[in-house]
Amino acid sequence: MKALWAAAAAAVGAAAYGLSRPGVRETLKEDLETVKRRDPAARNDFVLLVSYPGMHAIWAHRGLHRLWQHDAGKIPARLMSQFVRTLTGVEIHPGAVIGRRFFIDHANGVVIGETSEIGDDVMLYHQVTLGGTSMAQTKRHPTIGNHVLVGAGAKILGPVVVGDNSAVGANAVVVKDVAADSSAVGIPATVRSKKKDGAASAKAEVEASTKRPDFILEDPALWI
């Protein structure tokens, strides 16, 4: 019990220190805006702060990733990442590289391996695995580009690349590269270019003019 109180006190202290820094406050604001854009059920900032384990896992990862950069910090970072996994249901290896405006919806059962690389504006649903297929200590986990959606239960395995503006359907198993502006559905996943009819093309042009476009889900297999 004393250990839990000590951990809670340390977390509160770290949060207070972080919020005293302008850069951290800006990042927090960006995170809250990201959740509101990605989740129609998100309305109240206080509720988001205390009840979205996906955000909690991402916040913890940012600190643990910095700790991982130092040889002396690797073991503590790994152990603390398992503690975060217990609390949130999300396992992110501290070695994984994650970009801005990352969001995990329903955050449960998500696994992100050590050499995974995730770009900006990426969204994962629950039960997603970014896993490896090799025992060698090399680049063995996926690279996810910018503005990618990965549906619930999808498994992306090995050092494959999922290109920018792509989507991986629910329960898909991806073992080959996914080209940019494509969708991947099925087991094993079949990759095809996104259809661009008049309405979709017009919407794409609007999105191209913004820094944070919304996802276009044209294939029913991509919906959760």
XYZ file of C-alpha atoms in Angstrom:
224
model
C 0.000 0.000 0.000
C 2.820 2.403 0.840
C 4.366 1.689 -2.546
C 1.104 2.586 -4.293
C 0.832 5.850 -2.381
C 4.449 6.636 -3.225
C 3.826 5.944 -6.903
C 0.690 8.106 -6.851
C 2.560 10.943 -5.161
C 5.361 10.690 -7.716
C 2.847 10.785 -10.571
C 1.127 13.853 -9.132
C 4.474 15.571 -8.653
C 5.574 14.790 -12.193
C 2.251 16.048 -13.566
C 2.507 19.283 -11.582
C 6.057 19.855 -12.782
C 5.129 19.106 -16.379
C 2.139 21.451 -16.384
C 4.399 24.236 -15.186
C 6.184 24.118 -18.550
C 4.573 25.925 -21.520
C 5.590 23.238 -24.023
C 3.890 20.535 -21.998
C 0.711 22.581 -21.690
C 0.627 23.089 -25.463
C 1.097 19.381 -26.064
C -1.669 18.567 -23.589
C -3.997 20.968 -25.371
C -3.139 19.334 -28.697
C -3.817 15.893 -27.242
C -7.252 16.934 -25.979
C -8.134 18.468 -29.332
C -7.048 15.271 -31.073
C -9.344 13.135 -28.934
C -12.294 15.456 -29.553
C -11.736 15.233 -33.299
C -11.382 11.464 -33.334
C -14.037 10.430 -30.818
C -17.591 11.828 -31.122
C -18.247 10.745 -27.522
C -15.506 13.069 -26.217
C -16.989 16.310 -24.887
C -15.586 17.287 -21.498
C -11.869 17.970 -20.916
C -11.951 16.732 -17.329
C -13.529 13.435 -18.372
C -10.925 13.063 -21.101
C -8.091 13.671 -18.655
C -9.187 11.041 -16.157
C -10.980 8.366 -18.177
C -9.083 7.827 -21.443
C -6.423 5.152 -20.812
C -5.154 5.511 -24.363
C -4.016 9.031 -23.586
C -2.548 7.944 -20.263
C -0.491 5.265 -22.025
C 0.767 7.766 -24.592
C 1.721 10.320 -21.935
C 3.611 7.681 -19.982
C 5.381 6.499 -23.125
C 6.742 9.950 -23.865
C 8.583 10.038 -20.562
C 9.677 6.408 -20.723
C 10.964 6.838 -24.282
C 13.239 9.628 -23.114
C 14.444 7.434 -20.274
C 15.078 4.610 -22.751
C 17.606 6.771 -24.614
C 20.051 6.363 -21.723
C 21.714 3.009 -21.020
C 21.102 3.333 -17.303
C 17.435 4.047 -17.927
C 16.565 1.052 -20.103
C 15.734 -1.382 -17.309
C 13.654 1.132 -15.284
C 11.856 2.228 -18.458
C 11.003 -1.360 -19.371
C 9.750 -2.189 -15.886
C 7.648 0.968 -15.674
C 6.166 0.294 -19.114
C 4.798 -2.980 -17.736
C 3.259 -1.092 -14.835
C 1.600 1.242 -17.343
C 0.373 -1.806 -19.243
C -1.308 -3.097 -16.087
C -3.036 0.231 -15.488
C -4.121 1.015 -19.051
C -4.306 -2.272 -20.964
C -1.887 -0.801 -23.518
C 1.645 -2.136 -23.949
C 4.008 0.283 -25.673
C 7.660 -0.644 -25.610
C 9.680 2.403 -24.488
C 11.878 2.027 -27.559
C 9.016 2.685 -29.983
C 9.054 6.026 -31.816
C 5.689 7.787 -31.945
C 4.758 11.049 -33.667
C 2.343 13.821 -32.759
C -1.438 13.640 -32.407
C -1.406 9.878 -31.885
C -4.675 8.459 -30.540
C -5.710 5.009 -29.306
C -9.488 4.657 -29.096
C -11.001 2.202 -26.597
C -7.390 1.446 -25.604
C -7.398 -2.180 -24.605
C -5.141 -4.986 -25.737
C -2.952 -2.755 -27.922
C 0.663 -3.912 -28.328
C 3.361 -1.752 -29.932
C 6.758 -3.404 -30.303
C 10.223 -2.045 -29.608
C 11.275 -1.013 -33.130
C 7.877 0.272 -34.226
C 7.784 3.729 -35.791
C 4.546 5.683 -35.934
C 4.098 8.962 -37.803
C 1.863 11.943 -37.091
C -1.949 11.875 -36.996
C -2.222 8.108 -36.564
C -5.212 6.433 -34.920
C -5.418 2.867 -33.605
C -8.464 1.073 -32.298
C -8.453 -1.612 -29.606
C -6.686 -4.982 -29.944
C -4.214 -3.710 -32.548
C -0.793 -5.360 -32.626
C 2.325 -3.866 -34.198
C 4.397 -7.001 -33.812
C 7.617 -8.601 -34.940
C 8.350 -11.765 -36.901
C 12.040 -12.164 -36.125
C 14.136 -13.017 -33.074
C 17.052 -10.918 -34.358
C 17.764 -7.600 -32.621
C 17.159 -5.563 -35.753
C 14.326 -3.478 -37.157
C 11.584 -6.089 -36.778
C 8.389 -4.096 -36.197
C 6.205 -2.021 -38.543
C 6.662 1.534 -39.714
C 3.365 3.418 -39.863
C 3.251 6.572 -41.987
C 1.398 9.807 -41.368
C -2.399 9.998 -41.207
C -3.027 6.261 -40.983
C -6.061 4.527 -39.457
C -5.743 0.973 -38.083
C -9.020 -0.784 -37.311
C -9.895 -2.914 -34.291
C -8.090 -6.231 -34.019
C -5.707 -5.590 -36.906
C -2.283 -7.235 -36.786
C 0.605 -5.610 -38.622
C 3.580 -7.926 -38.415
C 7.236 -7.562 -39.295
C 9.238 -4.608 -40.645
C 6.523 -3.684 -43.132
C 5.708 -0.122 -44.118
C 2.180 1.273 -44.111
C 2.239 4.345 -46.314
C 0.789 7.785 -45.639
C -2.982 8.343 -45.811
C -3.733 4.627 -45.672
C -6.156 2.516 -43.663
C -5.975 -1.026 -42.310
C -9.326 -2.706 -41.821
C -10.637 -4.339 -38.671
C -9.059 -7.767 -37.994
C -6.814 -7.526 -41.047
C -3.447 -9.295 -40.922
C -0.804 -7.267 -42.735
C 2.510 -8.956 -43.576
C 3.450 -6.946 -46.680
C 3.946 -3.237 -47.350
C 0.854 -1.084 -47.834
C 1.315 1.663 -50.398
C 0.384 5.240 -49.621
C -3.273 6.179 -50.233
C -4.369 2.542 -49.997
C -6.540 0.315 -47.845
C -5.685 -3.165 -46.583
C -8.418 -5.621 -45.556
C -8.658 -9.356 -45.041
C -6.492 -12.270 -43.872
C -3.894 -12.029 -45.247
C -4.572 -8.416 -46.123
C -5.305 -7.452 -49.699
C -4.085 -3.975 -50.599
C -5.962 -1.744 -52.985
C -5.939 1.938 -53.823
C -8.657 4.072 -52.295
C -11.468 4.933 -54.692
C -11.713 8.577 -55.600
C -15.078 9.598 -56.940
C -16.072 13.208 -57.345
C -17.159 13.725 -53.735
C -14.139 11.939 -52.308
C -11.767 13.890 -54.546
C -13.304 17.182 -53.479
C -13.023 16.215 -49.836
C -9.429 15.091 -50.366
C -8.562 18.484 -51.818
C -9.991 20.188 -48.744
C -8.078 17.850 -46.469
C -4.843 18.450 -48.350
C -5.074 22.125 -47.427
C -5.162 21.386 -43.692
C -2.480 20.122 -41.352
C -4.755 17.665 -39.589
C -7.213 16.113 -42.067
C -9.896 13.676 -40.974
C -9.916 10.067 -42.082
C -12.060 9.011 -45.019
C -13.530 5.525 -44.556
C -14.853 4.517 -47.967
C -14.845 0.731 -47.462
C -17.385 -0.766 -44.984
C -14.716 -3.284 -43.926
C -12.754 -0.416 -42.414
C -15.487 0.655 -40.036
C -15.358 -0.484 -36.442
